[in-house]
Amino acid sequence: MLKKEIRVLGIDDSPFKKSQKGEVLVVGTVFRGGLFLDGVLSAKVAIDGDDATEKIIKMVNSSKFKSQFQCILLNGIAVAGFNIIDINELAEKTKIPVMVIIRKKPNVQLIKDTLIKINKSEKIALIEKAGSVIPAGKIYMQLAGIGIEKAKEILKITCTRSLIPEPIRMSHLIASGITDGESRGKA
Amino acid sequence: MLKKEIRVLGIDDSPFKKSQKGEVLVVGTVFRGGLFLDGVLSAKVAIDGDDATEKIIKMVNSSKFKSQFQCILLNGIAVAGFNIIDINELAEKTKIPVMVIIRKKPNVQLIKDTLIKINKSEKIALIEKAGSVIPAGKIYMQLAGIGIEKAKEILKITCTRSLIPEPIRMSHLIASGITDGESRGKA
């Protein structure tokens, strides 16, 4: 049994326009369980770039809270468009388990087709490496460095106000509020 | 008696270096009581500038949550250095009461002397217009559009985890986390 007040880090990116170039804000919120926000981390990653894994590893490893993180929660496997995160490398280099939270069962074939179409087929390997998409209640997850049972326990503790973990919902509110002037929509 | 879940907006600014020029991020968090973060607003104001009142009025008035705000909580009367907020104008033009939260009893004479020294003596009028500094437990407040008793009730509801209202503490964590890469210190 995990404690109700375990510290987890939930990560989400800012919204951006299709025509936009450059970097996008990535926000990490440090939560105790599903209840209290203890801190905020941030980084910038390139739109459709390749630096998300490296930048997020750096953001996590330089945090003063790092030794207390029980888990890193990601809102999908990519940030800033197709800047795909290597979740195994993230788990290895931070020594913290990673859970990818997915709202709707992804159409993996469509994603692969799109990557080929936009000349980013080298990213297909990262998606395949992330492993199978596991159902968990009404949502789905991909895991690195953590078993299914423990991951479900973490969902139970952190999903206090919606279907997705509170730290991801908060990171979404913060990232969109800072970028657009007011937060909107769902994570 | 106010409801425990009244919506309040807590505002704080980002840290910046003394040598820095330009604009500073101002963050507003929308809270239900002292418990739940419902949304995030943001704006940018000039360091030691004169645009804080106007920018904050605009930020509040364009929020989708506006009709629900019972109170605006400010962390001190200025943001971005000496960008002093006209709290009476803020209360009038948003039609929402304003409470300035002050951690330590301010040395008003020292502030006035500094303003004269940096050739900003015209700002002294704004400080004087903000009215008396009222003790409330271990902190102090200045009020516009709200009475002392009701203000104390709002403090009771919003100060759930520290001496200062939770929406201000959150805005501080977010503003410093976004600007510095990791949040730090106390609001």
Short mmCIF file of C-alpha atoms in Angstrom, two decimals:
data_model
loop_
_atom_site.label_atom_id
_atom_site.label_comp_id
_atom_site.label_asym_id
_atom_site.label_seq_id
_atom_site.Cartn_x
_atom_site.Cartn_y
_atom_site.Cartn_z
CA MET A 1 0.00 0.00 0.00
CA LEU A 2 1.26 3.43 -0.97
CA LYS A 3 0.80 6.41 1.32
CA LYS A 4 -1.94 8.86 0.37
CA GLU A 5 0.57 11.72 0.37
CA ILE A 6 3.22 10.29 -1.98
CA ARG A 7 4.91 12.95 -4.09
CA VAL A 8 4.40 12.70 -7.83
CA LEU A 9 5.38 14.95 -10.72
CA GLY A 10 2.76 15.60 -13.41
CA ILE A 11 3.88 17.06 -16.74
CA ASP A 12 1.98 18.79 -19.56
CA ASP A 13 2.80 21.25 -22.34
CA SER A 14 1.31 24.55 -23.50
CA PRO A 15 -1.11 24.87 -26.37
CA PHE A 16 0.36 26.32 -29.56
CA LYS A 17 -0.82 27.26 -33.02
CA LYS A 18 -0.24 24.97 -35.99
CA SER A 19 1.71 27.69 -37.79
CA GLN A 20 3.88 28.37 -34.74
CA LYS A 21 7.62 27.71 -34.73
CA GLY A 22 10.14 27.74 -31.89
CA GLU A 23 9.69 26.45 -28.36
CA VAL A 24 6.76 25.51 -26.17
CA LEU A 25 6.50 25.76 -22.40
CA VAL A 26 6.45 22.45 -20.50
CA VAL A 27 5.17 22.58 -16.92
CA GLY A 28 5.71 20.07 -14.12
CA THR A 29 3.69 20.27 -10.93
CA VAL A 30 4.86 18.56 -7.77
CA PHE A 31 1.90 17.12 -5.92
CA ARG A 32 1.45 15.38 -2.65
CA GLY A 33 -1.05 12.68 -3.57
CA GLY A 34 -4.00 14.21 -5.39
CA LEU A 35 -4.31 17.06 -2.95
CA PHE A 36 -1.57 19.59 -2.48
CA LEU A 37 0.57 21.43 -4.97
CA ASP A 38 4.06 21.69 -3.49
CA GLY A 39 6.05 23.17 -6.33
CA VAL A 40 6.24 24.06 -9.99
CA LEU A 41 8.95 23.17 -12.53
CA SER A 42 9.25 24.36 -16.10
CA ALA A 43 11.27 23.87 -19.27
CA LYS A 44 11.08 24.75 -22.94
CA VAL A 45 11.13 22.24 -25.78
CA ALA A 46 11.18 22.63 -29.56
CA ILE A 47 7.94 22.25 -31.53
CA ASP A 48 8.10 18.86 -33.35
CA GLY A 49 11.73 18.66 -32.16
CA ASP A 50 13.82 15.91 -30.57
CA ASP A 51 14.82 17.47 -27.26
CA ALA A 52 11.88 16.56 -24.99
CA THR A 53 13.53 13.53 -23.39
CA GLU A 54 16.75 15.39 -22.61
CA LYS A 55 15.01 18.58 -21.39
CA ILE A 56 12.59 16.70 -19.13
CA ILE A 57 15.40 14.56 -17.67
CA LYS A 58 17.28 17.77 -16.88
CA MET A 59 14.18 19.41 -15.38
CA VAL A 60 13.55 16.40 -13.11
CA ASN A 61 17.16 15.81 -12.11
CA SER A 62 17.77 19.43 -11.14
CA SER A 63 14.68 19.64 -8.91
CA LYS A 64 15.16 19.96 -5.16
CA PHE A 65 12.18 17.60 -4.74
CA LYS A 66 13.71 14.89 -6.91
CA SER A 67 14.60 12.38 -4.19
CA GLN A 68 10.94 12.33 -3.12
CA PHE A 69 9.28 11.66 -6.49
CA GLN A 70 7.57 8.27 -6.56
CA CYS A 71 6.49 8.61 -10.16
CA ILE A 72 6.53 10.88 -13.22
CA LEU A 73 3.14 11.24 -14.93
CA LEU A 74 3.06 12.32 -18.57
CA ASN A 75 0.00 13.51 -20.51
CA GLY A 76 0.61 11.38 -23.60
CA ILE A 77 3.95 10.30 -24.95
CA ALA A 78 4.75 13.54 -26.79
CA VAL A 79 4.97 17.25 -26.01
CA ALA A 80 5.07 20.22 -28.39
CA GLY A 81 3.53 18.26 -31.24
CA PHE A 82 5.73 15.34 -32.26
CA ASN A 83 8.51 15.88 -29.72
CA ILE A 84 8.26 12.29 -28.52
CA ILE A 85 9.56 11.31 -25.09
CA ASP A 86 11.67 8.16 -24.71
CA ILE A 87 9.97 6.98 -21.52
CA ASN A 88 12.49 4.20 -20.89
CA GLU A 89 15.39 6.62 -21.07
CA LEU A 90 13.48 9.07 -18.85
CA ALA A 91 12.91 6.34 -16.23
CA GLU A 92 16.53 5.13 -16.45
CA LYS A 93 18.25 8.50 -16.26
CA THR A 94 16.06 9.86 -13.46
CA LYS A 95 15.70 6.51 -11.65
CA ILE A 96 11.99 7.34 -11.27
CA PRO A 97 9.15 5.24 -12.74
CA VAL A 98 7.22 6.83 -15.61
CA MET A 99 3.50 6.52 -16.39
CA VAL A 100 2.07 7.88 -19.65
CA ILE A 101 -1.60 8.78 -19.20
CA ILE A 102 -3.76 8.51 -22.31
CA ARG A 103 -7.36 9.73 -22.42
CA LYS A 104 -8.48 7.93 -25.56
CA LYS A 105 -7.06 4.72 -27.01
CA PRO A 106 -4.55 5.99 -29.55
CA ASN A 107 -4.66 5.06 -33.20
CA VAL A 108 -1.03 3.96 -33.35
CA GLN A 109 -1.17 3.23 -37.06
CA LEU A 110 -2.42 6.74 -37.82
CA ILE A 111 0.40 8.23 -35.73
CA LYS A 112 2.98 6.10 -37.57
CA ASP A 113 1.52 7.08 -40.96
CA THR A 114 1.66 10.76 -39.98
CA LEU A 115 5.29 10.45 -38.84
CA ILE A 116 6.23 8.91 -42.19
CA LYS A 117 4.32 11.64 -44.01
CA ILE A 118 6.15 14.43 -42.17
CA ASN A 119 9.55 12.73 -42.62
CA LYS A 120 9.92 11.82 -38.97
CA SER A 121 9.81 8.04 -39.36
CA GLU A 122 12.83 7.68 -37.03
CA LYS A 123 10.44 8.53 -34.19
CA ILE A 124 8.36 5.39 -34.80
CA ALA A 125 10.97 3.40 -32.88
CA LEU A 126 10.39 5.55 -29.78
CA ILE A 127 6.67 4.87 -29.91
CA GLU A 128 7.21 1.13 -30.30
CA LYS A 129 9.81 1.13 -27.51
CA ALA A 130 7.25 2.64 -25.12
CA GLY A 131 5.47 -0.69 -24.93
CA SER A 132 1.85 -1.71 -24.88
CA VAL A 133 -1.09 0.55 -24.14
CA ILE A 134 -2.74 -0.79 -20.99
CA PRO A 135 -6.38 -0.03 -20.12
CA ALA A 136 -6.97 1.33 -16.61
CA GLY A 137 -10.63 2.06 -15.96
CA LYS A 138 -11.79 4.63 -18.52
CA ILE A 139 -8.27 5.71 -19.49
CA TYR A 140 -5.10 4.04 -20.78
CA MET A 141 -1.46 4.03 -19.77
CA GLN A 142 2.04 3.08 -20.89
CA LEU A 143 4.58 2.23 -18.22
CA ALA A 144 8.34 2.30 -17.71
CA GLY A 145 9.94 1.06 -14.50
CA ILE A 146 6.63 0.33 -12.76
CA GLY A 147 4.20 -2.60 -12.66
CA ILE A 148 0.52 -2.45 -13.58
CA GLU A 149 -0.78 -2.94 -10.05
CA LYS A 150 1.36 -0.19 -8.52
CA ALA A 151 0.50 2.13 -11.42
CA LYS A 152 -3.22 1.60 -10.80
CA GLU A 153 -2.69 2.39 -7.13
CA ILE A 154 -1.04 5.69 -8.10
CA LEU A 155 -4.01 6.51 -10.35
CA LYS A 156 -6.36 5.87 -7.44
CA ILE A 157 -4.45 8.28 -5.21
CA THR A 158 -3.95 11.05 -7.78
CA CYS A 159 -7.25 11.09 -9.73
CA THR A 160 -9.11 13.04 -7.06
CA ARG A 161 -11.16 15.42 -9.21
CA SER A 162 -11.39 13.97 -12.71
CA LEU A 163 -10.50 10.95 -14.81
CA ILE A 164 -6.90 12.08 -15.11
CA PRO A 165 -4.37 12.58 -12.31
CA GLU A 166 -4.59 15.94 -10.57
CA PRO A 167 -0.89 16.84 -11.18
CA ILE A 168 -1.44 16.56 -14.95
CA ARG A 169 -4.67 18.59 -14.78
CA MET A 170 -2.81 21.31 -12.84
CA SER A 171 0.14 21.40 -15.23
CA HIS A 172 -2.33 21.81 -18.06
CA LEU A 173 -4.13 24.71 -16.33
CA ILE A 174 -0.84 26.43 -15.55
CA ALA A 175 0.74 25.92 -19.00
CA SER A 176 -2.32 27.22 -20.85
CA GLY A 177 -2.91 30.06 -18.37
CA ILE A 178 0.65 31.33 -18.76
CA THR A 179 0.73 30.99 -22.54
CA ASP A 180 -2.77 32.21 -23.42
CA GLY A 181 -3.46 34.60 -20.53
CA GLU A 182 -6.24 32.32 -19.26
CA SER A 183 -6.37 28.58 -18.76
CA ARG A 184 -8.91 26.61 -20.74
CA GLY A 185 -10.27 23.18 -21.55
CA LYS A 186 -9.22 19.81 -20.31
CA ALA A 187 -5.74 18.37 -19.99
CA MET B 1 -21.42 33.90 6.71
CA LEU B 2 -19.56 33.26 3.47
CA LYS B 3 -19.59 29.86 1.82
CA LYS B 4 -16.43 27.78 2.22
CA GLU B 5 -16.15 27.45 -1.56
CA ILE B 6 -16.28 31.11 -2.59
CA ARG B 7 -14.14 31.88 -5.63
CA VAL B 8 -11.25 34.27 -5.07
CA LEU B 9 -8.42 35.43 -7.30
CA GLY B 10 -4.93 35.56 -5.79
CA ILE B 11 -2.23 37.53 -7.61
CA ASP B 12 1.57 37.51 -7.36
CA ASP B 13 4.50 38.41 -9.61
CA SER B 14 7.67 36.61 -10.72
CA PRO B 15 11.04 37.14 -9.14
CA PHE B 16 13.49 39.19 -11.21
CA LYS B 17 17.08 40.38 -10.96
CA LYS B 18 17.89 43.91 -9.89
CA SER B 19 19.71 44.56 -13.15
CA GLN B 20 16.80 43.24 -15.23
CA LYS B 21 14.80 45.47 -17.56
CA GLY B 22 11.57 44.81 -19.45
CA GLU B 23 8.51 42.97 -18.22
CA VAL B 24 7.70 40.57 -15.42
CA LEU B 25 5.12 37.78 -15.38
CA VAL B 26 2.11 38.32 -13.12
CA VAL B 27 0.07 35.23 -12.26
CA GLY B 28 -3.49 35.03 -10.97
CA THR B 29 -4.89 31.79 -9.60
CA VAL B 30 -8.61 31.20 -9.34
CA PHE B 31 -9.39 29.28 -6.17
CA ARG B 32 -12.49 27.84 -4.69
CA GLY B 33 -12.01 28.72 -1.03
CA GLY B 34 -8.58 27.62 0.16
CA LEU B 35 -8.85 24.25 -1.51
CA PHE B 36 -9.17 23.89 -5.25
CA LEU B 37 -7.38 25.60 -8.07
CA ASP B 38 -9.90 26.21 -10.84
CA GLY B 39 -7.92 28.29 -13.31
CA VAL B 40 -4.84 30.33 -14.04
CA LEU B 41 -4.60 33.86 -15.46
CA SER B 42 -1.48 35.74 -16.49
CA ALA B 43 -0.27 39.13 -17.66
CA LYS B 44 3.00 40.99 -18.10
CA VAL B 45 3.86 44.29 -16.46
CA ALA B 46 6.84 46.62 -16.78
CA ILE B 47 9.57 46.53 -14.13
CA ASP B 48 9.16 49.69 -11.98
CA GLY B 49 6.56 50.81 -14.54
CA ASP B 50 3.08 52.33 -14.24
CA ASP B 51 0.95 49.76 -16.04
CA ALA B 52 0.11 47.29 -13.23
CA THR B 53 -3.32 48.74 -12.42
CA GLU B 54 -4.42 48.79 -16.06
CA LYS B 55 -2.98 45.34 -16.88
CA ILE B 56 -4.51 43.67 -13.83
CA ILE B 57 -7.92 45.29 -14.48
CA LYS B 58 -7.76 43.92 -18.03
CA MET B 59 -6.67 40.46 -16.83
CA VAL B 60 -9.58 40.30 -14.36
CA ASN B 61 -12.24 41.77 -16.64
CA SER B 62 -11.43 39.40 -19.50
CA SER B 63 -11.62 36.26 -17.34
CA LYS B 64 -14.46 33.84 -17.91
CA PHE B 65 -14.60 33.37 -14.12
CA LYS B 66 -15.02 37.08 -13.43
CA SER B 67 -18.67 37.11 -12.43
CA GLN B 68 -17.87 34.61 -9.68
CA PHE B 69 -14.95 36.39 -7.99
CA GLN B 70 -15.82 37.47 -4.46
CA CYS B 71 -12.48 39.12 -3.89
CA ILE B 72 -9.08 39.94 -5.43
CA LEU B 73 -6.13 39.18 -3.15
CA LEU B 74 -2.85 40.97 -3.84
CA ASN B 75 0.55 40.06 -2.35
CA GLY B 76 1.54 43.59 -1.37
CA ILE B 77 0.54 46.78 -3.14
CA ALA B 78 3.15 46.61 -5.92
CA VAL B 79 4.30 44.14 -8.56
CA ALA B 80 7.49 44.14 -10.64
CA GLY B 81 9.35 46.35 -8.19
CA PHE B 82 7.67 49.74 -7.84
CA ASN B 83 4.80 49.14 -10.28
CA ILE B 84 2.24 50.21 -7.67
CA ILE B 85 -1.38 49.11 -7.98
CA ASP B 86 -4.16 51.65 -7.44
CA ILE B 87 -6.37 49.35 -5.39
CA ASN B 88 -9.34 51.71 -5.39
CA GLU B 89 -9.30 51.95 -9.17
CA LEU B 90 -8.90 48.15 -9.38
CA ALA B 91 -11.94 47.64 -7.14
CA GLU B 92 -14.01 50.25 -9.00
CA LYS B 93 -13.26 49.13 -12.54
CA THR B 94 -13.68 45.41 -11.82
CA LYS B 95 -16.51 45.89 -9.30
CA ILE B 96 -14.73 43.32 -7.11
CA PRO B 97 -13.41 44.05 -3.59
CA VAL B 98 -9.61 44.11 -3.23
CA MET B 99 -7.53 42.94 -0.27
CA VAL B 100 -3.80 43.65 -0.13
CA ILE B 101 -2.05 41.02 2.00
CA ILE B 102 1.09 42.16 3.78
CA ARG B 103 3.41 39.74 5.60
CA LYS B 104 5.35 42.25 7.68
CA LYS B 105 4.26 45.70 8.79
CA PRO B 106 5.65 47.93 6.06
CA ASN B 107 7.98 50.84 6.76
CA VAL B 108 5.92 53.35 4.78
CA GLN B 109 8.38 56.18 5.39
CA LEU B 110 11.24 54.10 3.95
CA ILE B 111 9.15 53.29 0.86
CA LYS B 112 8.33 56.98 0.37
CA ASP B 113 12.00 57.97 0.79
CA THR B 114 13.01 55.35 -1.78
CA LEU B 115 10.39 56.58 -4.26
CA ILE B 116 11.71 60.13 -3.93
CA LYS B 117 15.29 58.87 -4.35
CA ILE B 118 14.46 57.02 -7.60
CA ASN B 119 12.44 59.97 -8.94
CA LYS B 120 9.08 58.22 -8.63
CA SER B 121 7.57 60.53 -6.01
CA GLU B 122 4.31 60.71 -7.98
CA LYS B 123 3.67 57.13 -6.79
CA ILE B 124 3.50 58.23 -3.15
CA ALA B 125 -0.08 59.39 -3.73
CA LEU B 126 -1.08 55.83 -4.74
CA ILE B 127 0.35 54.42 -1.52
CA GLU B 128 -1.43 57.02 0.57
CA LYS B 129 -4.69 56.48 -1.32
CA ALA B 130 -4.59 52.77 -0.45
CA GLY B 131 -5.59 53.61 3.10
CA SER B 132 -4.52 52.33 6.48
CA VAL B 133 -2.64 49.11 7.15
CA ILE B 134 -4.91 46.95 9.29
CA PRO B 135 -3.56 44.13 11.47
CA ALA B 136 -5.25 40.73 10.99
CA GLY B 137 -3.73 38.06 13.20
CA LYS B 138 -0.05 37.77 12.35
CA ILE B 139 -0.36 39.57 9.01
CA TYR B 140 -1.63 42.94 7.79
CA MET B 141 -4.02 44.09 5.09
CA GLN B 142 -5.21 47.12 3.12
CA LEU B 143 -8.77 47.09 1.81
CA ALA B 144 -10.79 48.59 -1.03
CA GLY B 145 -14.50 47.93 -1.38
CA ILE B 146 -14.69 45.53 1.57
CA GLY B 147 -15.12 45.88 5.33
CA ILE B 148 -12.72 44.56 7.98
CA GLU B 149 -15.03 41.82 9.28
CA LYS B 150 -15.77 40.36 5.85
CA ALA B 151 -12.08 40.57 4.93
CA LYS B 152 -11.14 38.59 8.04
CA GLU B 153 -13.72 35.97 7.10
CA ILE B 154 -12.10 35.61 3.67
CA LEU B 155 -8.71 35.18 5.33
CA LYS B 156 -10.14 32.42 7.51
CA ILE B 157 -11.47 30.56 4.46
CA THR B 158 -8.40 30.98 2.24
CA CYS B 159 -5.46 30.61 4.65
CA THR B 160 -5.65 26.82 4.73
CA ARG B 161 -1.97 25.91 4.67
CA SER B 162 0.03 28.93 5.80
CA LEU B 163 -0.32 32.45 7.18
CA ILE B 164 -1.13 33.81 3.74
CA PRO B 165 -4.09 32.95 1.51
CA GLU B 166 -3.62 29.82 -0.58
CA PRO B 167 -4.36 31.58 -3.93
CA ILE B 168 -1.45 33.97 -3.32
CA ARG B 169 0.87 31.12 -2.28
CA MET B 170 -0.06 29.23 -5.49
CA SER B 171 0.45 32.26 -7.74
CA HIS B 172 3.88 32.69 -6.18
CA LEU B 173 4.82 29.02 -6.77
CA ILE B 174 3.64 29.21 -10.37
CA ALA B 175 5.24 32.57 -11.20
CA SER B 176 8.62 31.56 -9.79
CA GLY B 177 8.46 28.03 -11.26
CA ILE B 178 7.78 29.36 -14.74
CA THR B 179 10.39 32.12 -14.58
CA ASP B 180 13.22 30.30 -12.79
CA GLY B 181 12.56 26.69 -13.86
CA GLU B 182 11.73 25.73 -10.28
CA SER B 183 9.56 27.41 -7.68
CA ARG B 184 11.21 28.58 -4.50
CA GLY B 185 10.72 30.30 -1.16
CA LYS B 186 7.64 31.84 0.32
CA ALA B 187 5.14 34.18 -1.29
#
